[in-house]
Amino acid sequence: MKPLFWIAIAVIAYVYVGYPLLLAAWARLRPRSVRRKPLGPDAPGASIVIAARNEAHRLPARVTNLLAQDYPGPIDIIVVSDGSTDATRDALAPFGHRVRLVDIPASGKPSALNAGVAAAAHEILVFADARQAFAPDAVRRLVENFADPAVGAVTGELLLDCEADAAMPASTVGDSVGAYWRYEKWLRRRESAVWSTLGATGAIYAMRRTLWRPLPSPALLDDVLAPMRVVLAGARVVFDERAKAYDRVEADAGAERRRKVRTLAGNIQILGLEPALINPFANRVWLQYVSHKLGRLVVPYAMALALITNVAIVPADILYVAALVAQIGFYGLAGYGAWLARQEHGDEADQSGRTDRLRVRHDERSGGGGTSRGAAAPARLAVRQ
């Protein structure tokens, strides 16, 4: 049991301590720069692709944000409506020819991105989501990296509101997401300096059209699969934190848990879609991929093994007693954090419900004291929408 315990501890320690230290030393000793070039009037054209389903409420602000980009070359914006049943077409109508709308049956994001790329007119593909906003120079900063012929794709930096706005009220979910995201970006900077990142931020990344391969419709993580295909083609995927997008943390522990499960499932799925990733002769960033992506998949099993074997050998030595206490304390704190997050979400829902009821009462009073219960229902529906 003792060897199994120490193997499990070694795996966990390598993934979260050993690999980051190795990566930091590697990036410092053997950094690879990117030969960026400021853009002029001859800047390459960029096609911005957004996959959207029922995003009519967000698209006008999003398109306005993209049209305001400080980019010297031609830009076209393609919005792919993935089976939308809302007023997406009406929301985009005021923009006229400046936005191209592609309607497809509900097929999922990978199919929507494939349709958007097929409709794109330019050599650089920029991928964005409907929810976030770009900094005014985001596209310019992304495209500057393609002056280096070794670069095949670029990911920008997604700034969450818990990072960008220190005045925001604290949130357990927001704090945990922010800490995780800062750690991920720390790794991404150094992986980029060594050679290539192991994926992109779906809200802001770009790639050469010549390196695009249509995505399989079941793909869960397009922003990992597409960039890793660029790496397998022999090109770099670099991280440029000058290219910024902004987003809000969804303060919902359930949504964050679903996101993590989807990420875990997507990383497993990619092994089936691109088995060459685990071939050290085909994947130039094999060590980073195994340490970062595959290591994360193995850690939950290593943690379970460490706990089970620790319980079995705990009488052997005071060291194992201390290790068991530490593990129980860790899981206890994790459980307490999850409980706090659920409480916060419940409090927010209760507050939202109280606000709705107050507004409905105000509407009833404004309409006169004889307002019927049937007349109040539409007001309540309007408030909740």
mmCIF file of C-alpha atoms in Angstrom:
data_model
loop_
_atom_site.group_PDB
_atom_site.id
_atom_site.type_symbol
_atom_site.label_atom_id
_atom_site.label_comp_id
_atom_site.label_asym_id
_atom_site.label_seq_id
_atom_site.Cartn_x
_atom_site.Cartn_y
_atom_site.Cartn_z
ATOM 1 C CA MET A 1 0.000 0.000 0.000
ATOM 2 C CA LYS A 2 2.809 2.429 0.798
ATOM 3 C CA PRO A 3 4.244 2.429 -2.757
ATOM 4 C CA LEU A 4 0.774 3.115 -4.178
ATOM 5 C CA PHE A 5 0.284 5.959 -1.709
ATOM 6 C CA TRP A 6 3.558 7.619 -2.676
ATOM 7 C CA ILE A 7 2.942 7.111 -6.399
ATOM 8 C CA ALA A 8 -0.411 8.871 -6.036
ATOM 9 C CA ILE A 9 1.159 11.728 -4.054
ATOM 10 C CA ALA A 10 3.953 12.030 -6.626
ATOM 11 C CA VAL A 11 1.460 12.326 -9.500
ATOM 12 C CA ILE A 12 -0.502 15.065 -7.730
ATOM 13 C CA ALA A 13 2.665 16.914 -6.731
ATOM 14 C CA TYR A 14 4.094 16.761 -10.246
ATOM 15 C CA VAL A 15 0.944 18.065 -11.939
ATOM 16 C CA TYR A 16 0.402 21.021 -9.592
ATOM 17 C CA VAL A 17 3.937 21.778 -8.358
ATOM 18 C CA GLY A 18 6.585 19.969 -10.361
ATOM 19 C CA TYR A 19 5.308 20.793 -13.830
ATOM 20 C CA PRO A 20 4.766 24.528 -13.126
ATOM 21 C CA LEU A 21 8.298 24.770 -11.694
ATOM 22 C CA LEU A 22 9.755 22.908 -14.684
ATOM 23 C CA LEU A 23 7.802 25.121 -17.062
ATOM 24 C CA ALA A 24 8.909 28.323 -15.321
ATOM 25 C CA ALA A 25 12.574 27.296 -15.518
ATOM 26 C CA TRP A 26 12.227 26.198 -19.150
ATOM 27 C CA ALA A 27 10.555 29.454 -20.193
ATOM 28 C CA ARG A 28 13.251 31.490 -18.441
ATOM 29 C CA LEU A 29 16.207 29.548 -19.840
ATOM 30 C CA ARG A 30 14.960 28.865 -23.392
ATOM 31 C CA PRO A 31 12.291 31.433 -24.288
ATOM 32 C CA ARG A 32 11.093 31.675 -27.895
ATOM 33 C CA SER A 33 10.028 35.140 -28.914
ATOM 34 C CA VAL A 34 7.358 36.052 -31.462
ATOM 35 C CA ARG A 35 8.392 38.340 -34.315
ATOM 36 C CA ARG A 36 5.421 40.684 -34.285
ATOM 37 C CA LYS A 37 5.043 43.519 -36.766
ATOM 38 C CA PRO A 38 2.877 46.656 -36.450
ATOM 39 C CA LEU A 39 0.073 46.666 -38.996
ATOM 40 C CA GLY A 40 -0.291 49.231 -41.750
ATOM 41 C CA PRO A 41 -2.695 49.781 -44.651
ATOM 42 C CA ASP A 42 -1.614 46.450 -46.154
ATOM 43 C CA ALA A 43 -2.828 44.493 -43.109
ATOM 44 C CA PRO A 44 -4.354 41.125 -43.997
ATOM 45 C CA GLY A 45 -8.115 40.812 -43.986
ATOM 46 C CA ALA A 46 -9.741 39.311 -40.897
ATOM 47 C CA SER A 47 -13.038 37.437 -40.738
ATOM 48 C CA ILE A 48 -14.713 37.423 -37.322
ATOM 49 C CA VAL A 49 -16.924 34.381 -36.745
ATOM 50 C CA ILE A 50 -19.566 34.211 -34.004
ATOM 51 C CA ALA A 51 -21.666 31.109 -33.382
ATOM 52 C CA ALA A 52 -24.921 32.135 -31.704
ATOM 53 C CA ARG A 53 -28.136 30.488 -30.616
ATOM 54 C CA ASN A 54 -30.916 32.748 -29.344
ATOM 55 C CA GLU A 55 -28.550 35.638 -28.629
ATOM 56 C CA ALA A 56 -30.691 38.433 -30.078
ATOM 57 C CA HIS A 57 -30.498 40.336 -26.783
ATOM 58 C CA ARG A 58 -26.692 40.405 -26.912
ATOM 59 C CA LEU A 59 -25.857 40.662 -30.600
ATOM 60 C CA PRO A 60 -26.477 44.400 -31.215
ATOM 61 C CA ALA A 61 -24.002 45.435 -28.502
ATOM 62 C CA ARG A 62 -21.559 42.734 -29.591
ATOM 63 C CA VAL A 63 -21.594 43.713 -33.253
ATOM 64 C CA THR A 64 -21.278 47.400 -32.356
ATOM 65 C CA ASN A 65 -18.225 46.499 -30.288
ATOM 66 C CA LEU A 66 -16.656 44.623 -33.215
ATOM 67 C CA LEU A 67 -17.402 47.354 -35.746
ATOM 68 C CA ALA A 68 -15.522 49.784 -33.495
ATOM 69 C CA GLN A 69 -12.289 47.791 -33.795
ATOM 70 C CA ASP A 70 -9.185 49.840 -34.532
ATOM 71 C CA TYR A 71 -8.037 47.646 -37.405
ATOM 72 C CA PRO A 72 -6.360 49.047 -40.528
ATOM 73 C CA GLY A 73 -7.285 46.168 -42.839
ATOM 74 C CA PRO A 74 -10.618 44.837 -44.096
ATOM 75 C CA ILE A 75 -12.894 43.047 -41.622
ATOM 76 C CA ASP A 76 -16.028 41.042 -42.209
ATOM 77 C CA ILE A 77 -18.307 39.822 -39.425
ATOM 78 C CA ILE A 78 -20.162 36.541 -39.810
ATOM 79 C CA VAL A 79 -22.854 35.573 -37.306
ATOM 80 C CA VAL A 80 -23.993 31.966 -37.605
ATOM 81 C CA SER A 81 -27.450 31.451 -36.173
ATOM 82 C CA ASP A 82 -27.448 27.876 -34.901
ATOM 83 C CA GLY A 83 -31.150 27.116 -35.047
ATOM 84 C CA SER A 84 -32.138 30.327 -33.252
ATOM 85 C CA THR A 85 -35.843 30.767 -32.534
ATOM 86 C CA ASP A 86 -35.636 34.355 -31.275
ATOM 87 C CA ALA A 87 -35.357 37.664 -33.154
ATOM 88 C CA THR A 88 -31.723 37.215 -34.201
ATOM 89 C CA ARG A 89 -32.389 38.355 -37.779
ATOM 90 C CA ASP A 90 -34.255 41.458 -36.616
ATOM 91 C CA ALA A 91 -31.503 42.278 -34.113
ATOM 92 C CA LEU A 92 -28.897 42.305 -36.895
ATOM 93 C CA ALA A 93 -31.019 44.049 -39.535
ATOM 94 C CA PRO A 94 -29.918 47.611 -38.572
ATOM 95 C CA PHE A 95 -26.302 46.723 -39.413
ATOM 96 C CA GLY A 96 -27.135 45.955 -43.025
ATOM 97 C CA HIS A 97 -24.322 44.660 -45.209
ATOM 98 C CA ARG A 98 -21.735 45.154 -42.440
ATOM 99 C CA VAL A 99 -22.753 41.840 -40.882
ATOM 100 C CA ARG A 100 -23.412 38.596 -42.687
ATOM 101 C CA LEU A 101 -25.989 36.286 -41.102
ATOM 102 C CA VAL A 102 -25.740 32.576 -41.856
ATOM 103 C CA ASP A 103 -28.756 30.497 -40.794
ATOM 104 C CA ILE A 104 -28.293 26.782 -40.147
ATOM 105 C CA PRO A 105 -30.485 24.180 -38.423
ATOM 106 C CA ALA A 106 -29.611 23.568 -34.779
ATOM 107 C CA SER A 107 -26.421 21.518 -35.102
ATOM 108 C CA GLY A 108 -24.134 22.642 -32.272
ATOM 109 C CA LYS A 109 -21.256 25.077 -32.050
ATOM 110 C CA PRO A 110 -18.717 23.054 -34.092
ATOM 111 C CA SER A 111 -21.065 22.921 -37.091
ATOM 112 C CA ALA A 112 -21.822 26.628 -36.685
ATOM 113 C CA LEU A 113 -18.117 27.470 -36.707
ATOM 114 C CA ASN A 114 -17.619 25.321 -39.802
ATOM 115 C CA ALA A 115 -20.412 27.231 -41.552
ATOM 116 C CA GLY A 116 -18.918 30.555 -40.471
ATOM 117 C CA VAL A 117 -15.473 29.658 -41.799
ATOM 118 C CA ALA A 118 -17.010 28.527 -45.101
ATOM 119 C CA ALA A 119 -18.610 31.975 -45.423
ATOM 120 C CA ALA A 120 -15.470 33.891 -44.395
ATOM 121 C CA ALA A 121 -13.794 36.081 -46.998
ATOM 122 C CA HIS A 122 -10.353 36.633 -45.486
ATOM 123 C CA GLU A 123 -7.139 34.769 -44.673
ATOM 124 C CA ILE A 124 -7.202 35.334 -40.905
ATOM 125 C CA LEU A 125 -10.035 33.801 -38.889
ATOM 126 C CA VAL A 126 -10.977 35.432 -35.583
ATOM 127 C CA PHE A 127 -13.339 33.533 -33.298
ATOM 128 C CA ALA A 128 -15.516 35.308 -30.759
ATOM 129 C CA ASP A 129 -18.609 34.703 -28.640
ATOM 130 C CA ALA A 130 -21.749 36.802 -28.387
ATOM 131 C CA ARG A 131 -21.413 37.542 -24.679
ATOM 132 C CA GLN A 132 -17.977 39.106 -24.312
ATOM 133 C CA ALA A 133 -16.583 42.445 -25.519
ATOM 134 C CA PHE A 134 -13.232 43.090 -27.208
ATOM 135 C CA ALA A 135 -10.850 45.888 -26.333
ATOM 136 C CA PRO A 136 -10.705 48.376 -29.259
ATOM 137 C CA ASP A 137 -7.323 47.071 -30.457
ATOM 138 C CA ALA A 138 -7.950 43.358 -29.832
ATOM 139 C CA VAL A 139 -8.090 42.223 -33.472
ATOM 140 C CA ARG A 140 -5.072 44.349 -34.362
ATOM 141 C CA ARG A 141 -3.044 42.775 -31.549
ATOM 142 C CA LEU A 142 -4.052 39.262 -32.543
ATOM 143 C CA VAL A 143 -3.149 39.711 -36.203
ATOM 144 C CA GLU A 144 0.233 41.341 -35.491
ATOM 145 C CA ASN A 145 1.470 37.905 -34.402
ATOM 146 C CA PHE A 146 0.999 36.429 -37.874
ATOM 147 C CA ALA A 147 3.970 38.437 -39.143
ATOM 148 C CA ASP A 148 5.939 35.526 -37.663
ATOM 149 C CA PRO A 149 5.636 32.644 -40.164
ATOM 150 C CA ALA A 150 6.005 30.089 -37.348
ATOM 151 C CA VAL A 151 2.766 31.290 -35.719
ATOM 152 C CA GLY A 152 -0.361 29.466 -36.800
ATOM 153 C CA ALA A 153 -2.803 30.640 -34.137
ATOM 154 C CA VAL A 154 -3.032 33.247 -31.386
ATOM 155 C CA THR A 155 -5.134 33.359 -28.249
ATOM 156 C CA GLY A 156 -5.874 36.589 -26.442
ATOM 157 C CA GLU A 157 -6.478 37.262 -22.768
ATOM 158 C CA LEU A 158 -9.950 36.988 -21.280
ATOM 159 C CA LEU A 159 -10.307 39.332 -18.315
ATOM 160 C CA LEU A 160 -13.056 38.386 -15.890
ATOM 161 C CA ASP A 161 -14.852 41.085 -13.940
ATOM 162 C CA CYS A 162 -13.373 39.760 -10.687
ATOM 163 C CA GLU A 163 -9.934 40.534 -12.172
ATOM 164 C CA ALA A 164 -10.719 43.773 -13.982
ATOM 165 C CA ASP A 165 -12.867 45.448 -11.304
ATOM 166 C CA ALA A 166 -11.494 45.363 -7.771
ATOM 167 C CA ALA A 167 -14.571 47.255 -6.520
ATOM 168 C CA MET A 168 -16.911 44.361 -7.257
ATOM 169 C CA PRO A 169 -18.467 42.590 -4.256
ATOM 170 C CA ALA A 170 -16.734 39.358 -3.306
ATOM 171 C CA SER A 171 -18.196 36.039 -4.410
ATOM 172 C CA THR A 172 -17.055 32.534 -3.493
ATOM 173 C CA VAL A 173 -17.688 31.303 -7.040
ATOM 174 C CA GLY A 174 -16.130 34.411 -8.572
ATOM 175 C CA ASP A 175 -13.055 34.178 -6.348
ATOM 176 C CA SER A 176 -12.522 30.496 -7.142
ATOM 177 C CA VAL A 177 -13.007 31.014 -10.881
ATOM 178 C CA GLY A 178 -10.707 34.040 -10.804
ATOM 179 C CA ALA A 179 -7.966 32.151 -8.953
ATOM 180 C CA TYR A 180 -8.228 29.180 -11.319
ATOM 181 C CA TRP A 181 -8.171 31.460 -14.363
ATOM 182 C CA ARG A 182 -5.110 33.357 -13.127
ATOM 183 C CA TYR A 183 -3.289 30.062 -12.606
ATOM 184 C CA GLU A 184 -4.263 28.881 -16.097
ATOM 185 C CA LYS A 185 -3.011 32.114 -17.659
ATOM 186 C CA TRP A 186 0.254 31.815 -15.728
ATOM 187 C CA LEU A 187 0.772 28.387 -17.305
ATOM 188 C CA ARG A 188 -0.343 29.628 -20.716
ATOM 189 C CA ARG A 189 2.194 32.477 -20.765
ATOM 190 C CA ARG A 190 5.040 30.100 -20.059
ATOM 191 C CA GLU A 191 3.852 27.381 -22.421
ATOM 192 C CA SER A 192 3.660 30.021 -25.136
ATOM 193 C CA ALA A 193 7.205 31.162 -24.328
ATOM 194 C CA VAL A 194 8.509 27.589 -24.546
ATOM 195 C CA TRP A 195 6.770 26.889 -27.872
ATOM 196 C CA SER A 196 2.989 26.725 -27.855
ATOM 197 C CA THR A 197 -0.044 26.913 -25.606
ATOM 198 C CA LEU A 198 -2.260 23.836 -25.340
ATOM 199 C CA GLY A 199 -5.457 25.525 -26.409
ATOM 200 C CA ALA A 200 -7.082 28.896 -26.776
ATOM 201 C CA THR A 201 -9.683 31.032 -25.060
ATOM 202 C CA GLY A 202 -12.876 30.457 -27.024
ATOM 203 C CA ALA A 203 -13.927 34.073 -26.528
ATOM 204 C CA ILE A 204 -10.874 35.484 -28.344
ATOM 205 C CA TYR A 205 -8.561 33.575 -30.650
ATOM 206 C CA ALA A 206 -7.408 33.704 -34.257
ATOM 207 C CA MET A 207 -5.767 31.360 -36.724
ATOM 208 C CA ARG A 208 -4.601 31.160 -40.304
ATOM 209 C CA ARG A 209 -7.361 29.942 -42.564
ATOM 210 C CA THR A 210 -4.928 27.580 -44.286
ATOM 211 C CA LEU A 211 -4.574 25.663 -41.009
ATOM 212 C CA TRP A 212 -8.289 25.333 -40.314
ATOM 213 C CA ARG A 213 -9.762 21.841 -40.484
ATOM 214 C CA PRO A 214 -13.541 21.406 -40.169
ATOM 215 C CA LEU A 215 -14.543 20.390 -36.666
ATOM 216 C CA PRO A 216 -16.426 17.147 -36.022
ATOM 217 C CA SER A 217 -19.939 17.925 -34.853
ATOM 218 C CA PRO A 218 -19.630 16.102 -31.480
ATOM 219 C CA ALA A 219 -16.545 18.146 -30.444
ATOM 220 C CA LEU A 220 -17.000 19.665 -26.978
ATOM 221 C CA LEU A 221 -13.894 21.880 -26.856
ATOM 222 C CA ASP A 222 -13.420 23.608 -30.197
ATOM 223 C CA ASP A 223 -10.992 26.037 -28.574
ATOM 224 C CA VAL A 224 -8.670 23.158 -27.659
ATOM 225 C CA LEU A 225 -9.153 20.881 -30.667
ATOM 226 C CA ALA A 226 -8.615 23.538 -33.360
ATOM 227 C CA PRO A 227 -5.419 24.985 -31.789
ATOM 228 C CA MET A 228 -3.956 21.535 -31.090
ATOM 229 C CA ARG A 229 -4.473 20.666 -34.740
ATOM 230 C CA VAL A 230 -2.385 23.747 -35.530
ATOM 231 C CA VAL A 231 0.365 22.358 -33.277
ATOM 232 C CA LEU A 232 0.167 18.959 -34.997
ATOM 233 C CA ALA A 233 0.602 20.798 -38.308
ATOM 234 C CA GLY A 234 3.940 22.103 -37.006
ATOM 235 C CA ALA A 235 2.958 25.701 -36.187
ATOM 236 C CA ARG A 236 2.892 27.610 -32.903
ATOM 237 C CA VAL A 237 -0.132 28.700 -30.910
ATOM 238 C CA VAL A 238 0.938 31.753 -28.925
ATOM 239 C CA PHE A 239 -0.628 33.749 -26.115
ATOM 240 C CA ASP A 240 -0.791 37.522 -26.564
ATOM 241 C CA GLU A 241 -2.127 39.201 -23.451
ATOM 242 C CA ARG A 242 -2.255 42.558 -25.254
ATOM 243 C CA ALA A 243 -5.357 41.286 -27.091
ATOM 244 C CA LYS A 244 -8.075 41.521 -24.465
ATOM 245 C CA ALA A 245 -11.688 40.464 -24.139
ATOM 246 C CA TYR A 246 -13.917 41.127 -21.141
ATOM 247 C CA ASP A 247 -16.500 38.908 -19.490
ATOM 248 C CA ARG A 248 -18.487 38.537 -16.292
ATOM 249 C CA VAL A 249 -18.173 35.602 -13.914
ATOM 250 C CA GLU A 250 -21.393 33.628 -13.712
ATOM 251 C CA ALA A 251 -21.941 33.447 -9.945
ATOM 252 C CA ASP A 252 -23.630 30.071 -10.159
ATOM 253 C CA ALA A 253 -21.889 27.105 -8.572
ATOM 254 C CA GLY A 254 -24.007 24.719 -10.655
ATOM 255 C CA ALA A 255 -23.022 26.380 -13.914
ATOM 256 C CA GLU A 256 -19.358 26.379 -12.905
ATOM 257 C CA ARG A 257 -19.564 22.690 -12.009
ATOM 258 C CA ARG A 258 -21.156 21.889 -15.390
ATOM 259 C CA ARG A 259 -18.403 23.840 -17.136
ATOM 260 C CA LYS A 260 -15.727 21.814 -15.355
ATOM 261 C CA VAL A 261 -17.440 18.522 -16.199
ATOM 262 C CA ARG A 262 -17.717 19.591 -19.838
ATOM 263 C CA THR A 263 -14.026 20.534 -19.897
ATOM 264 C CA LEU A 264 -13.064 17.188 -18.381
ATOM 265 C CA ALA A 265 -15.223 15.272 -20.864
ATOM 266 C CA GLY A 266 -13.908 17.362 -23.754
ATOM 267 C CA ASN A 267 -10.279 16.658 -22.881
ATOM 268 C CA ILE A 268 -11.025 12.930 -22.807
ATOM 269 C CA GLN A 269 -12.910 13.165 -26.102
ATOM 270 C CA ILE A 270 -10.010 14.914 -27.848
ATOM 271 C CA LEU A 271 -7.827 11.842 -27.309
ATOM 272 C CA GLY A 272 -10.237 9.926 -29.538
ATOM 273 C CA LEU A 273 -10.555 12.702 -32.111
ATOM 274 C CA GLU A 274 -6.791 13.333 -32.376
ATOM 275 C CA PRO A 275 -4.870 10.299 -31.055
ATOM 276 C CA ALA A 276 -1.646 11.770 -32.504
ATOM 277 C CA LEU A 277 -1.582 14.101 -29.496
ATOM 278 C CA ILE A 278 -0.245 11.290 -27.315
ATOM 279 C CA ASN A 279 2.459 10.419 -29.855
ATOM 280 C CA PRO A 280 5.715 12.148 -28.783
ATOM 281 C CA PHE A 281 7.001 11.949 -32.369
ATOM 282 C CA ALA A 282 3.964 13.780 -33.789
ATOM 283 C CA ASN A 283 3.220 16.256 -31.007
ATOM 284 C CA ARG A 284 5.945 18.838 -30.472
ATOM 285 C CA VAL A 285 4.459 19.791 -27.093
ATOM 286 C CA TRP A 286 3.940 16.209 -25.954
ATOM 287 C CA LEU A 287 5.522 16.724 -22.523
ATOM 288 C CA GLN A 288 3.415 19.821 -21.864
ATOM 289 C CA TYR A 289 0.281 18.066 -23.117
ATOM 290 C CA VAL A 290 0.812 15.013 -20.916
ATOM 291 C CA SER A 291 1.728 17.133 -17.887
ATOM 292 C CA HIS A 292 -1.006 19.759 -18.233
ATOM 293 C CA LYS A 293 -3.975 18.134 -19.967
ATOM 294 C CA LEU A 294 -3.602 14.421 -19.276
ATOM 295 C CA GLY A 295 -2.250 15.069 -15.801
ATOM 296 C CA ARG A 296 -5.483 16.864 -14.897
ATOM 297 C CA LEU A 297 -7.449 13.803 -16.016
ATOM 298 C CA VAL A 298 -5.376 11.482 -13.826
ATOM 299 C CA VAL A 299 -5.322 13.642 -10.669
ATOM 300 C CA PRO A 300 -8.860 12.762 -9.417
ATOM 301 C CA TYR A 301 -7.962 9.063 -9.496
ATOM 302 C CA ALA A 302 -4.628 9.771 -7.819
ATOM 303 C CA MET A 303 -6.437 11.690 -5.066
ATOM 304 C CA ALA A 304 -8.843 8.806 -4.493
ATOM 305 C CA LEU A 305 -5.957 6.328 -4.430
ATOM 306 C CA ALA A 306 -4.006 8.492 -1.979
ATOM 307 C CA LEU A 307 -6.970 8.652 0.409
ATOM 308 C CA ILE A 308 -7.795 4.934 0.233
ATOM 309 C CA THR A 309 -4.205 3.780 0.701
ATOM 310 C CA ASN A 310 -3.656 6.372 3.436
ATOM 311 C CA VAL A 311 -6.576 4.953 5.434
ATOM 312 C CA ALA A 312 -5.144 1.450 5.035
ATOM 313 C CA ILE A 313 -1.643 2.351 6.259
ATOM 314 C CA VAL A 314 -2.444 5.090 8.781
ATOM 315 C CA PRO A 315 -1.393 3.089 11.891
ATOM 316 C CA ALA A 316 2.065 2.542 10.426
ATOM 317 C CA ASP A 317 3.627 5.903 11.189
ATOM 318 C CA ILE A 318 2.824 9.383 12.501
ATOM 319 C CA LEU A 319 3.658 10.707 9.020
ATOM 320 C CA TYR A 320 0.692 8.841 7.543
ATOM 321 C CA VAL A 321 -1.568 10.044 10.349
ATOM 322 C CA ALA A 322 -0.594 13.628 9.508
ATOM 323 C CA ALA A 323 -1.153 12.956 5.804
ATOM 324 C CA LEU A 324 -4.636 11.581 6.483
ATOM 325 C CA VAL A 325 -5.533 14.558 8.671
ATOM 326 C CA ALA A 326 -4.310 16.895 5.931
ATOM 327 C CA GLN A 327 -6.401 15.110 3.291
ATOM 328 C CA ILE A 328 -9.527 15.132 5.434
ATOM 329 C CA GLY A 329 -8.986 18.811 6.186
ATOM 330 C CA PHE A 330 -8.541 19.586 2.487
ATOM 331 C CA TYR A 331 -11.727 17.775 1.472
ATOM 332 C CA GLY A 332 -13.586 19.359 4.360
ATOM 333 C CA LEU A 333 -12.555 22.849 3.256
ATOM 334 C CA ALA A 334 -13.480 22.018 -0.343
ATOM 335 C CA GLY A 335 -16.909 20.838 0.774
ATOM 336 C CA TYR A 336 -17.387 23.956 2.894
ATOM 337 C CA GLY A 337 -16.457 26.133 -0.091
ATOM 338 C CA ALA A 338 -18.998 24.320 -2.275
ATOM 339 C CA TRP A 339 -21.665 24.793 0.426
ATOM 340 C CA LEU A 340 -20.869 28.524 0.641
ATOM 341 C CA ALA A 341 -21.182 28.849 -3.121
ATOM 342 C CA ARG A 342 -24.609 27.168 -3.060
ATOM 343 C CA GLN A 343 -25.709 29.435 -0.207
ATOM 344 C CA GLU A 344 -24.615 32.531 -2.139
ATOM 345 C CA HIS A 345 -26.508 31.375 -5.213
ATOM 346 C CA GLY A 346 -29.601 30.670 -3.111
ATOM 347 C CA ASP A 347 -29.398 34.099 -1.466
ATOM 348 C CA GLU A 348 -29.120 35.764 -4.878
ATOM 349 C CA ALA A 349 -32.154 33.820 -6.120
ATOM 350 C CA ASP A 350 -34.148 34.796 -3.007
ATOM 351 C CA GLN A 351 -33.162 38.441 -3.445
ATOM 352 C CA SER A 352 -34.159 38.305 -7.112
ATOM 353 C CA GLY A 353 -37.511 36.778 -6.163
ATOM 354 C CA ARG A 354 -38.150 39.475 -3.544
ATOM 355 C CA THR A 355 -37.300 42.163 -6.095
ATOM 356 C CA ASP A 356 -39.729 40.606 -8.587
ATOM 357 C CA ARG A 357 -42.530 40.537 -6.002
ATOM 358 C CA LEU A 358 -41.944 44.168 -5.014
ATOM 359 C CA ARG A 359 -42.029 45.262 -8.656
ATOM 360 C CA VAL A 360 -45.231 43.321 -9.294
ATOM 361 C CA ARG A 361 -46.895 44.949 -6.262
ATOM 362 C CA HIS A 362 -45.778 48.346 -7.514
ATOM 363 C CA ASP A 363 -47.264 47.588 -10.946
ATOM 364 C CA GLU A 364 -50.536 46.451 -9.347
ATOM 365 C CA ARG A 365 -50.794 49.633 -7.288
ATOM 366 C CA SER A 366 -49.939 51.798 -10.271
ATOM 367 C CA GLY A 367 -52.786 50.187 -12.183
ATOM 368 C CA GLY A 368 -55.306 50.835 -9.403
ATOM 369 C CA GLY A 369 -56.391 48.941 -6.320
ATOM 370 C CA GLY A 370 -58.862 46.779 -8.244
ATOM 371 C CA THR A 371 -56.236 45.024 -10.382
ATOM 372 C CA SER A 372 -57.171 41.389 -10.730
ATOM 373 C CA ARG A 373 -54.855 38.451 -10.162
ATOM 374 C CA GLY A 374 -55.190 37.602 -13.828
ATOM 375 C CA ALA A 375 -53.939 41.057 -14.779
ATOM 376 C CA ALA A 376 -50.958 40.744 -12.458
ATOM 377 C CA ALA A 377 -49.626 37.637 -14.190
ATOM 378 C CA PRO A 378 -48.419 39.422 -17.341
ATOM 379 C CA ALA A 379 -46.638 41.981 -15.159
ATOM 380 C CA ARG A 380 -44.843 39.228 -13.272
ATOM 381 C CA LEU A 381 -43.845 37.564 -16.548
ATOM 382 C CA ALA A 382 -42.494 40.830 -17.888
ATOM 383 C CA VAL A 383 -40.415 41.361 -14.764
ATOM 384 C CA ARG A 384 -38.841 37.923 -14.979
ATOM 385 C CA GLN A 385 -37.930 38.351 -18.611
#
